Amino acid sequence: MAFTDTLSTIQRNHVIVLQDGYSRQEDGDETSMRANCTSTLIRCRDGTNVIVDTMTAWDGERLCSLLGDHGVGVDNVDVVVCSHGHSDHIGCNYLFQNARMHLVGSCASYRDLYLNHFSSEDQDEELALDSNAEVVVRRTPGHTHSCVSVIVDNSQLGGRVGITGDLFERREDIEDESIWKDAGSECVKLQRKERCKMAHLCDFIVPGHGPMFSVIASMRDKLKQDADLST
Ligand SMILES: [Zn+2]
């Protein structure tokens, strides 16, 4: 029994939320916000380690320690994905010098070499990060035109996981659109469409500034209504 458990653990891709992100008004100052991103580690079953969103530049020690809790050192991270280029999602990219690729939004690079991913017109193009093609990046524009999300199939959670950055700010923004709109949207119409698409593709969503949540039917209905109204 123990052997089977171990085997099934190894045969799944593990999605580990290192930090639940947040965003809120600064106490006593209506003009300022406090925000940091949800940061996620994916331990792919082929041994590839992926980090999605690396917090602010002041979080280096914290991020190292959170990774260490899962037995991962900064030199063991193979791919860095930032859902988009805002400062609270890219701040600690510098830690991952051993990675074979840094992807900031849809722009992929290794050192000073810029790679030709996501250059086609195909908006549904997917870039596999693991050898099983179970962990893929796809474009999800809206919050910024260059935003991407990571989709993890065959996860330990038993369903498909979408790590979406600020496409979703947090779970509550499904009922209250002002939450994601107030966080900034370069194209509201596109963002509605991509939110609907991701909710239909995924069983779980890891949003940009809140804890992971399960996607339920009523959420998909609401997001479909929002997207349809937007066309
Ligand atoms: Zn953000």
CSV table of C-alpha atoms and ligand atoms in Angstrom, one decimal:
chain,number,residue,atom,x,y,z
A,1,MET,CA,0.0,0.0,0.0
A,2,ALA,CA,2.8,2.4,1.0
A,3,PHE,CA,4.6,1.5,-2.2
A,4,THR,CA,1.5,2.3,-4.3
A,5,ASP,CA,1.1,5.6,-2.5
A,6,THR,CA,4.7,6.5,-3.2
A,7,LEU,CA,4.3,5.5,-6.8
A,8,SER,CA,1.2,7.6,-7.4
A,9,THR,CA,2.8,10.6,-5.7
A,10,ILE,CA,5.7,10.3,-8.1
A,11,GLN,CA,3.4,9.9,-11.1
A,12,ARG,CA,1.7,13.3,-10.5
A,13,ASN,CA,2.8,16.8,-11.1
A,14,HIS,CA,2.8,18.7,-7.7
A,15,VAL,CA,1.4,22.2,-7.5
A,16,ILE,CA,2.7,23.8,-4.3
A,17,VAL,CA,1.5,27.3,-3.5
A,18,LEU,CA,4.5,28.9,-1.7
A,19,GLN,CA,2.7,32.1,-0.7
A,20,ASP,CA,-0.9,33.2,-1.0
A,21,GLY,CA,-0.8,36.7,-2.6
A,22,TYR,CA,-2.8,39.6,-1.3
A,23,SER,CA,-3.8,43.1,-2.4
A,24,ARG,CA,-5.4,45.7,-0.1
A,25,GLN,CA,-5.7,49.4,0.6
A,26,GLU,CA,-3.0,50.7,2.8
A,27,ASP,CA,-4.4,51.5,6.3
A,28,GLY,CA,-4.9,55.2,6.7
A,29,ASP,CA,-3.8,56.1,3.2
A,30,GLU,CA,-6.5,55.9,0.4
A,31,THR,CA,-3.9,56.6,-2.3
A,32,SER,CA,-1.6,53.5,-1.6
A,33,MET,CA,-2.0,49.8,-1.9
A,34,ARG,CA,-0.2,46.8,-0.3
A,35,ALA,CA,0.2,43.9,-2.8
A,36,ASN,CA,2.3,40.9,-3.3
A,37,CYS,CA,1.7,38.0,-5.6
A,38,THR,CA,0.8,34.4,-5.1
A,39,SER,CA,4.0,32.4,-5.8
A,40,THR,CA,3.8,28.8,-6.9
A,41,LEU,CA,6.2,25.9,-7.3
A,42,ILE,CA,5.5,23.1,-9.7
A,43,ARG,CA,7.4,19.9,-9.2
A,44,CYS,CA,6.8,18.1,-12.5
A,45,ARG,CA,6.9,14.3,-12.5
A,46,ASP,CA,9.8,14.3,-15.0
A,47,GLY,CA,11.9,16.2,-12.4
A,48,THR,CA,11.5,19.6,-13.9
A,49,ASN,CA,11.0,22.4,-11.3
A,50,VAL,CA,9.0,25.5,-12.4
A,51,ILE,CA,8.4,28.6,-10.3
A,52,VAL,CA,5.5,30.9,-11.3
A,53,ASP,CA,5.7,34.5,-10.1
A,54,THR,CA,8.7,35.5,-7.9
A,55,MET,CA,7.3,38.2,-5.6
A,56,THR,CA,9.0,41.6,-5.0
A,57,ALA,CA,12.8,42.2,-5.1
A,58,TRP,CA,12.8,42.4,-1.3
A,59,ASP,CA,11.5,38.8,-0.9
A,60,GLY,CA,14.7,36.9,-1.8
A,61,GLU,CA,15.4,35.4,1.6
A,62,ARG,CA,11.7,34.5,2.1
A,63,LEU,CA,11.4,32.9,-1.2
A,64,CYS,CA,14.6,30.8,-0.7
A,65,SER,CA,13.3,29.7,2.7
A,66,LEU,CA,9.8,28.8,1.2
A,67,LEU,CA,11.5,26.7,-1.5
A,68,GLY,CA,13.8,25.1,1.1
A,69,ASP,CA,10.7,23.9,3.0
A,70,HIS,CA,10.1,21.7,-0.1
A,71,GLY,CA,13.6,20.6,-0.5
A,72,VAL,CA,14.2,22.8,-3.5
A,73,GLY,CA,17.2,25.1,-3.8
A,74,VAL,CA,17.4,28.1,-6.2
A,75,ASP,CA,19.8,26.2,-8.4
A,76,ASN,CA,17.3,23.4,-8.8
A,77,VAL,CA,14.7,25.6,-10.5
A,78,ASP,CA,14.7,24.9,-14.3
A,79,VAL,CA,12.1,27.4,-15.6
A,80,VAL,CA,10.9,30.7,-14.2
A,81,VAL,CA,7.5,31.9,-15.4
A,82,CYS,CA,6.2,35.3,-14.6
A,83,SER,CA,2.6,35.7,-15.5
A,84,HIS,CA,3.4,39.3,-16.5
A,85,GLY,CA,6.1,41.9,-16.0
A,86,HIS,CA,4.8,43.9,-13.0
A,87,SER,CA,7.3,44.3,-10.2
A,88,ASP,CA,5.6,42.1,-7.6
A,89,HIS,CA,5.7,39.1,-10.0
A,90,ILE,CA,9.3,39.3,-11.3
A,91,GLY,CA,11.3,40.7,-8.3
A,92,CYS,CA,13.3,37.6,-7.5
A,93,ASN,CA,14.0,36.3,-11.0
A,94,TYR,CA,17.7,37.1,-10.3
A,95,LEU,CA,17.9,34.2,-7.8
A,96,PHE,CA,17.4,31.6,-10.6
A,97,GLN,CA,20.7,31.7,-12.5
A,98,ASN,CA,20.6,28.0,-13.3
A,99,ALA,CA,17.2,28.1,-15.0
A,100,ARG,CA,17.2,27.2,-18.7
A,101,MET,CA,14.6,29.9,-19.4
A,102,HIS,CA,13.0,32.9,-17.9
A,103,LEU,CA,9.6,33.7,-19.3
A,104,VAL,CA,8.2,37.2,-18.4
A,105,GLY,CA,4.7,37.3,-19.9
A,106,SER,CA,5.1,35.9,-23.4
A,107,CYS,CA,8.7,37.0,-23.7
A,108,ALA,CA,11.2,34.1,-23.2
A,109,SER,CA,14.9,34.5,-22.6
A,110,TYR,CA,18.1,32.8,-21.4
A,111,ARG,CA,20.8,35.3,-20.3
A,112,ASP,CA,21.0,37.7,-23.2
A,113,LEU,CA,19.4,35.3,-25.7
A,114,TYR,CA,15.8,36.1,-26.6
A,115,LEU,CA,13.8,33.0,-27.7
A,116,ASN,CA,11.2,32.8,-30.4
A,117,HIS,CA,8.3,31.4,-28.4
A,118,PHE,CA,4.8,32.8,-28.8
A,119,SER,CA,5.8,34.7,-32.0
A,120,SER,CA,2.9,33.2,-34.1
A,121,GLU,CA,-0.5,34.6,-34.6
A,122,ASP,CA,-2.0,31.5,-33.0
A,123,GLN,CA,-3.5,32.8,-29.7
A,124,ASP,CA,-4.0,29.2,-28.5
A,125,GLU,CA,-0.3,28.2,-28.9
A,126,GLU,CA,1.0,26.3,-25.9
A,127,LEU,CA,4.6,25.9,-24.8
A,128,ALA,CA,5.3,22.7,-22.9
A,129,LEU,CA,7.7,23.0,-19.9
A,130,ASP,CA,8.1,19.3,-19.1
A,131,SER,CA,8.9,16.3,-21.2
A,132,ASN,CA,5.4,14.9,-20.8
A,133,ALA,CA,3.7,18.1,-22.1
A,134,GLU,CA,1.5,18.1,-19.0
A,135,VAL,CA,2.7,21.5,-17.8
A,136,VAL,CA,2.1,24.2,-20.4
A,137,VAL,CA,2.1,27.9,-20.8
A,138,ARG,CA,-0.5,29.8,-22.8
A,139,ARG,CA,-1.3,33.4,-23.5
A,140,THR,CA,-4.1,34.9,-21.4
A,141,PRO,CA,-4.2,38.6,-22.2
A,142,GLY,CA,-6.2,41.2,-20.4
A,143,HIS,CA,-4.6,42.5,-17.2
A,144,THR,CA,-1.7,43.2,-19.6
A,145,HIS,CA,-1.6,42.3,-23.3
A,146,SER,CA,1.4,40.0,-22.7
A,147,CYS,CA,0.0,38.0,-19.7
A,148,VAL,CA,0.4,34.2,-19.7
A,149,SER,CA,-0.9,31.4,-17.5
A,150,VAL,CA,0.4,28.0,-16.7
A,151,ILE,CA,-1.9,24.9,-16.9
A,152,VAL,CA,-0.9,21.8,-15.0
A,153,ASP,CA,-2.5,18.5,-16.0
A,154,ASN,CA,-2.2,15.3,-14.0
A,155,SER,CA,-1.7,17.2,-10.8
A,156,GLN,CA,-1.8,15.7,-7.3
A,157,LEU,CA,-5.0,17.6,-6.7
A,158,GLY,CA,-6.8,15.3,-9.1
A,159,GLY,CA,-7.8,17.9,-11.6
A,160,ARG,CA,-6.4,20.5,-14.0
A,161,VAL,CA,-4.8,23.6,-12.3
A,162,GLY,CA,-4.6,27.0,-13.9
A,163,ILE,CA,-2.0,29.4,-12.4
A,164,THR,CA,-3.3,32.6,-13.9
A,165,GLY,CA,-1.5,35.6,-12.4
A,166,ASP,CA,-3.8,38.6,-12.4
A,167,LEU,CA,-6.3,37.3,-14.9
A,168,PHE,CA,-8.0,36.5,-11.6
A,169,GLU,CA,-7.1,38.8,-8.7
A,170,ARG,CA,-8.8,36.5,-6.2
A,171,ARG,CA,-11.8,34.2,-5.9
A,172,GLU,CA,-14.1,37.0,-4.9
A,173,ASP,CA,-13.6,38.9,-8.2
A,174,ILE,CA,-15.9,36.5,-10.0
A,175,GLU,CA,-18.9,37.9,-8.1
A,176,ASP,CA,-17.5,41.4,-8.0
A,177,GLU,CA,-15.8,42.5,-11.3
A,178,SER,CA,-14.6,45.8,-9.8
A,179,ILE,CA,-11.9,43.8,-7.9
A,180,TRP,CA,-10.0,42.8,-11.0
A,181,LYS,CA,-10.9,45.9,-13.0
A,182,ASP,CA,-9.6,48.2,-10.2
A,183,ALA,CA,-6.4,46.2,-10.2
A,184,GLY,CA,-5.8,47.4,-13.8
A,185,SER,CA,-6.8,45.9,-17.1
A,186,GLU,CA,-5.3,46.8,-20.4
A,187,CYS,CA,-8.3,45.1,-22.2
A,188,VAL,CA,-11.4,44.4,-20.2
A,189,LYS,CA,-13.1,42.6,-23.1
A,190,LEU,CA,-10.2,40.2,-23.7
A,191,GLN,CA,-9.8,39.7,-19.9
A,192,ARG,CA,-13.5,38.6,-19.6
A,193,LYS,CA,-13.1,36.2,-22.5
A,194,GLU,CA,-9.8,34.7,-21.1
A,195,ARG,CA,-11.3,34.4,-17.6
A,196,CYS,CA,-14.2,32.4,-19.0
A,197,LYS,CA,-11.9,30.2,-21.1
A,198,MET,CA,-9.6,29.4,-18.2
A,199,ALA,CA,-12.5,28.6,-15.8
A,200,HIS,CA,-13.9,26.2,-18.4
A,201,LEU,CA,-10.5,24.6,-18.9
A,202,CYS,CA,-9.5,24.2,-15.2
A,203,ASP,CA,-10.8,22.6,-12.0
A,204,PHE,CA,-8.6,24.8,-9.8
A,205,ILE,CA,-7.3,28.3,-10.2
A,206,VAL,CA,-4.4,29.9,-8.5
A,207,PRO,CA,-5.1,33.6,-8.8
A,208,GLY,CA,-2.5,36.5,-8.8
A,209,HIS,CA,-3.3,37.9,-5.3
A,210,GLY,CA,-5.2,35.3,-3.3
A,211,PRO,CA,-5.4,31.6,-2.3
A,212,MET,CA,-6.1,28.8,-4.8
A,213,PHE,CA,-9.8,27.9,-5.3
A,214,SER,CA,-11.9,25.2,-6.9
A,215,VAL,CA,-13.9,26.2,-9.9
A,216,ILE,CA,-17.6,25.3,-9.6
A,217,ALA,CA,-20.4,25.3,-12.2
A,218,SER,CA,-22.0,28.6,-11.0
A,219,MET,CA,-18.6,30.4,-11.5
A,220,ARG,CA,-18.4,29.2,-15.0
A,221,ASP,CA,-21.9,30.3,-15.7
A,222,LYS,CA,-21.3,33.8,-14.3
A,223,LEU,CA,-18.0,34.2,-16.3
A,224,LYS,CA,-19.8,33.0,-19.5
A,225,GLN,CA,-22.5,35.6,-18.9
A,226,ASP,CA,-19.9,38.3,-18.3
A,227,ALA,CA,-18.0,37.3,-21.5
A,228,ASP,CA,-21.1,37.2,-23.6
A,229,LEU,CA,-22.3,40.6,-22.4
A,230,SER,CA,-18.9,41.9,-23.4
A,231,THR,CA,-19.1,40.9,-27.1
B,1,ZN,ZN,-0.2,41.6,-9.6
